[in-house]
mmCIF file of C-alpha atoms in Angstrom:
data_model
loop_
_atom_site.group_PDB
_atom_site.id
_atom_site.type_symbol
_atom_site.label_atom_id
_atom_site.label_comp_id
_atom_site.label_asym_id
_atom_site.label_seq_id
_atom_site.Cartn_x
_atom_site.Cartn_y
_atom_site.Cartn_z
ATOM 1 C CA MET A 14 0.000 0.000 0.000
ATOM 2 C CA THR A 15 1.366 3.399 -0.931
ATOM 3 C CA VAL A 16 1.769 6.158 1.626
ATOM 4 C CA LYS A 17 -0.794 8.256 -0.233
ATOM 5 C CA LYS A 18 -3.381 5.456 -0.147
ATOM 6 C CA ALA A 19 -2.680 4.838 3.554
ATOM 7 C CA ILE A 20 -3.229 8.518 4.320
ATOM 8 C CA VAL A 21 -6.489 8.538 2.349
ATOM 9 C CA LEU A 22 -7.697 5.428 4.205
ATOM 10 C CA ILE A 23 -6.793 6.948 7.577
ATOM 11 C CA LEU A 24 -8.656 10.141 6.699
ATOM 12 C CA CYS A 25 -11.702 8.156 5.549
ATOM 13 C CA PHE A 26 -11.826 6.119 8.742
ATOM 14 C CA THR A 27 -11.318 9.229 10.861
ATOM 15 C CA MET A 28 -14.243 10.847 9.087
ATOM 16 C CA LEU A 29 -16.340 7.713 9.585
ATOM 17 C CA LEU A 30 -15.592 7.694 13.297
ATOM 18 C CA SER A 31 -16.398 11.383 13.671
ATOM 19 C CA LEU A 32 -19.729 10.925 11.881
ATOM 20 C CA ALA A 33 -20.702 7.659 13.564
ATOM 21 C CA GLY A 34 -23.069 9.368 15.966
ATOM 22 C CA CYS A 35 -24.420 11.932 13.523
ATOM 23 C CA GLY A 36 -27.709 11.873 11.699
ATOM 24 C CA GLY A 37 -30.529 9.444 11.604
ATOM 25 C CA ASP A 38 -31.015 6.215 9.805
ATOM 26 C CA ASN A 39 -31.447 7.732 6.325
ATOM 27 C CA GLY A 40 -34.784 6.176 5.595
ATOM 28 C CA GLY A 41 -34.315 3.026 7.617
ATOM 29 C CA SER A 42 -34.494 -0.121 5.558
ATOM 30 C CA SER A 43 -37.295 1.303 3.419
ATOM 31 C CA VAL A 44 -35.158 2.093 0.359
ATOM 32 C CA ASP A 45 -36.053 -0.200 -2.558
ATOM 33 C CA LEU A 46 -32.613 -1.510 -3.490
ATOM 34 C CA THR A 47 -33.758 -2.916 -6.841
ATOM 35 C CA ALA A 48 -35.195 0.449 -7.904
ATOM 36 C CA LEU A 49 -32.045 2.185 -6.637
ATOM 37 C CA MET A 50 -29.837 -0.199 -8.627
ATOM 38 C CA ASP A 51 -31.936 0.407 -11.753
ATOM 39 C CA GLU A 52 -31.570 4.185 -11.333
ATOM 40 C CA MET A 53 -27.801 3.930 -10.859
ATOM 41 C CA LYS A 54 -27.424 1.681 -13.911
ATOM 42 C CA LYS A 55 -29.189 4.313 -16.042
ATOM 43 C CA THR A 56 -26.084 6.514 -15.642
ATOM 44 C CA ASP A 57 -24.104 4.143 -17.892
ATOM 45 C CA SER A 58 -25.677 2.988 -21.149
ATOM 46 C CA ALA A 59 -22.591 0.888 -21.959
ATOM 47 C CA LEU A 60 -22.682 -1.463 -18.956
ATOM 48 C CA PRO A 61 -22.042 -5.095 -19.884
ATOM 49 C CA GLU A 62 -24.570 -7.856 -19.188
ATOM 50 C CA MET A 63 -24.709 -8.182 -15.405
ATOM 51 C CA SER A 64 -25.933 -10.756 -12.903
ATOM 52 C CA THR A 65 -27.651 -9.493 -9.787
ATOM 53 C CA VAL A 66 -27.840 -11.126 -6.371
ATOM 54 C CA THR A 67 -29.778 -10.048 -3.265
ATOM 55 C CA GLU A 68 -30.008 -11.418 0.257
ATOM 56 C CA THR A 69 -32.971 -13.540 -0.905
ATOM 57 C CA SER A 70 -31.083 -15.202 -3.779
ATOM 58 C CA GLU A 71 -29.921 -18.786 -3.644
ATOM 59 C CA ASN A 72 -26.321 -18.899 -2.343
ATOM 60 C CA ALA A 73 -26.516 -15.207 -1.422
ATOM 61 C CA GLU A 74 -24.032 -15.545 1.435
ATOM 62 C CA ASN A 75 -21.453 -17.301 -0.756
ATOM 63 C CA THR A 76 -21.839 -14.737 -3.534
ATOM 64 C CA PHE A 77 -21.559 -11.872 -1.054
ATOM 65 C CA ALA A 78 -18.307 -13.423 0.205
ATOM 66 C CA VAL A 79 -16.814 -12.800 -3.255
ATOM 67 C CA LEU A 80 -17.460 -9.096 -2.693
ATOM 68 C CA SER A 81 -16.549 -8.970 0.984
ATOM 69 C CA SER A 82 -14.810 -12.083 2.240
ATOM 70 C CA ASP A 83 -13.980 -10.887 5.745
ATOM 71 C CA PHE A 84 -17.187 -9.102 6.786
ATOM 72 C CA ASP A 85 -19.598 -11.012 9.017
ATOM 73 C CA TYR A 86 -22.611 -11.764 6.801
ATOM 74 C CA SER A 87 -24.919 -11.920 9.825
ATOM 75 C CA LYS A 88 -24.433 -8.149 10.241
ATOM 76 C CA ILE A 89 -26.174 -7.464 6.921
ATOM 77 C CA ASP A 90 -29.882 -6.681 6.806
ATOM 78 C CA LYS A 91 -30.168 -6.595 3.010
ATOM 79 C CA PHE A 92 -28.041 -6.042 -0.076
ATOM 80 C CA ILE A 93 -28.041 -5.946 -3.854
ATOM 81 C CA TYR A 94 -24.928 -6.784 -5.871
ATOM 82 C CA SER A 95 -24.569 -6.650 -9.664
ATOM 83 C CA TYR A 96 -21.426 -7.857 -11.397
ATOM 84 C CA SER A 97 -20.306 -8.238 -14.995
ATOM 85 C CA ASP A 98 -21.045 -11.524 -16.732
ATOM 86 C CA THR A 99 -18.163 -10.913 -19.145
ATOM 87 C CA GLY A 100 -15.262 -10.714 -16.682
ATOM 88 C CA SER A 101 -14.920 -6.949 -17.075
ATOM 89 C CA PRO A 102 -14.413 -4.924 -13.882
ATOM 90 C CA GLU A 103 -17.927 -3.481 -13.494
ATOM 91 C CA GLU A 104 -19.544 -4.131 -10.109
ATOM 92 C CA ILE A 105 -22.214 -2.252 -8.177
ATOM 93 C CA ALA A 106 -23.315 -3.063 -4.637
ATOM 94 C CA VAL A 107 -25.542 -1.432 -2.059
ATOM 95 C CA VAL A 108 -25.498 -2.967 1.404
ATOM 96 C CA TYR A 109 -27.745 -2.103 4.351
ATOM 97 C CA VAL A 110 -26.166 -3.196 7.636
ATOM 98 C CA GLU A 111 -27.959 -4.112 10.859
ATOM 99 C CA ASP A 112 -25.937 -1.674 12.977
ATOM 100 C CA LYS A 113 -24.399 1.628 11.875
ATOM 101 C CA ALA A 114 -21.343 0.820 14.006
ATOM 102 C CA THR A 115 -20.349 -1.836 11.429
ATOM 103 C CA VAL A 116 -20.260 0.543 8.451
ATOM 104 C CA GLY A 117 -16.536 1.229 8.921
ATOM 105 C CA ASP A 118 -15.699 -2.491 8.979
ATOM 106 C CA LEU A 119 -17.719 -3.085 5.822
ATOM 107 C CA MET A 120 -16.056 -0.165 4.047
ATOM 108 C CA LYS A 121 -12.626 -1.471 5.030
ATOM 109 C CA SER A 122 -13.536 -4.880 3.606
ATOM 110 C CA LEU A 123 -14.888 -3.353 0.394
ATOM 111 C CA GLN A 124 -11.755 -1.224 0.010
ATOM 112 C CA ALA A 125 -9.709 -4.443 0.234
ATOM 113 C CA HIS A 126 -11.925 -5.865 -2.535
ATOM 114 C CA ILE A 127 -11.277 -2.795 -4.703
ATOM 115 C CA ASP A 128 -7.527 -3.085 -4.074
ATOM 116 C CA SER A 129 -7.587 -6.768 -5.023
ATOM 117 C CA ARG A 130 -9.555 -6.086 -8.210
ATOM 118 C CA LEU A 131 -7.157 -3.276 -9.110
ATOM 119 C CA GLY A 132 -4.169 -5.616 -8.715
ATOM 120 C CA THR A 133 -5.856 -8.225 -10.884
ATOM 121 C CA PHE A 134 -6.705 -5.807 -13.680
ATOM 122 C CA ARG A 135 -3.295 -4.121 -13.599
ATOM 123 C CA ALA A 136 -1.692 -7.536 -14.058
ATOM 124 C CA TYR A 137 -4.062 -9.166 -16.550
ATOM 125 C CA SER A 138 -5.998 -6.410 -18.287
ATOM 126 C CA PRO A 139 -4.228 -3.077 -17.731
ATOM 127 C CA GLU A 140 -6.467 -1.244 -20.208
ATOM 128 C CA LYS A 141 -9.420 -1.839 -17.846
ATOM 129 C CA ALA A 142 -7.628 -0.921 -14.599
ATOM 130 C CA SER A 143 -8.716 2.721 -14.879
ATOM 131 C CA VAL A 144 -12.337 1.637 -14.336
ATOM 132 C CA VAL A 145 -11.333 0.147 -10.974
ATOM 133 C CA GLU A 146 -9.177 3.173 -10.145
ATOM 134 C CA GLY A 147 -12.301 5.332 -10.474
ATOM 135 C CA ALA A 148 -14.330 3.248 -8.012
ATOM 136 C CA ALA A 149 -16.729 4.988 -5.635
ATOM 137 C CA LEU A 150 -17.027 3.777 -2.042
ATOM 138 C CA THR A 151 -19.314 5.789 0.219
ATOM 139 C CA TYR A 152 -22.099 5.523 2.772
ATOM 140 C CA GLN A 153 -25.249 7.242 3.991
ATOM 141 C CA GLY A 154 -26.479 6.135 7.409
ATOM 142 C CA ARG A 155 -26.473 2.327 7.370
ATOM 143 C CA TYR A 156 -26.263 2.069 3.563
ATOM 144 C CA VAL A 157 -22.908 1.482 1.843
ATOM 145 C CA LEU A 158 -22.299 1.887 -1.890
ATOM 146 C CA LEU A 159 -19.554 0.289 -3.948
ATOM 147 C CA ALA A 160 -19.533 1.263 -7.626
ATOM 148 C CA ILE A 161 -16.838 0.131 -10.034
ATOM 149 C CA THR A 162 -17.957 1.495 -13.385
ATOM 150 C CA PRO A 163 -16.923 4.273 -15.766
ATOM 151 C CA THR A 164 -19.776 6.339 -14.245
ATOM 152 C CA SER A 165 -19.084 5.611 -10.565
ATOM 153 C CA GLY A 166 -19.341 9.299 -9.660
ATOM 154 C CA ALA A 167 -22.766 9.648 -11.247
ATOM 155 C CA MET A 168 -23.899 6.473 -9.488
ATOM 156 C CA GLN A 169 -22.694 7.937 -6.209
ATOM 157 C CA ASP A 170 -24.785 11.056 -6.873
ATOM 158 C CA VAL A 171 -27.907 8.935 -7.499
ATOM 159 C CA PHE A 172 -27.190 6.937 -4.324
ATOM 160 C CA LYS A 173 -26.876 10.056 -2.188
ATOM 161 C CA GLU A 174 -30.023 11.578 -3.698
ATOM 162 C CA LYS A 175 -32.159 8.462 -3.188
ATOM 163 C CA VAL A 176 -30.790 7.304 0.180
ATOM 164 C CA GLY A 177 -29.899 10.626 1.793
#
């Protein structure tokens, strides 16, 4: 990990800790994750074919472990996760955790996933690594967004508008 990345991570976690007690629940668990995912996907008309998994899907826990292998699945209330069927880097996930205190742990796990994906694409498909480099990782209340697409910033804007 570079010094710059370490500093950014430290600043992010410091901000998370300082905001941990702030604000409400941002809509509770009432946000329709499927509708939110559809809205975010509209920001990129060139997305590849994608598979989508939710907490109600068969093998949901195992599929979620691909995204976040070291986060305790029992701490998740609901999630939606779309990933490319073609092996390209595009992934979008929104996770609603049981307890806001676990948001930082989930974000740390998702950042490790981004770092792993970046290493993979730099080694095997360097022309696609820039998509991973532009990933968005953010949260609102108990909702966490991971977006690895060419339009990650626009997806983040939709997320904040609909969840916030």
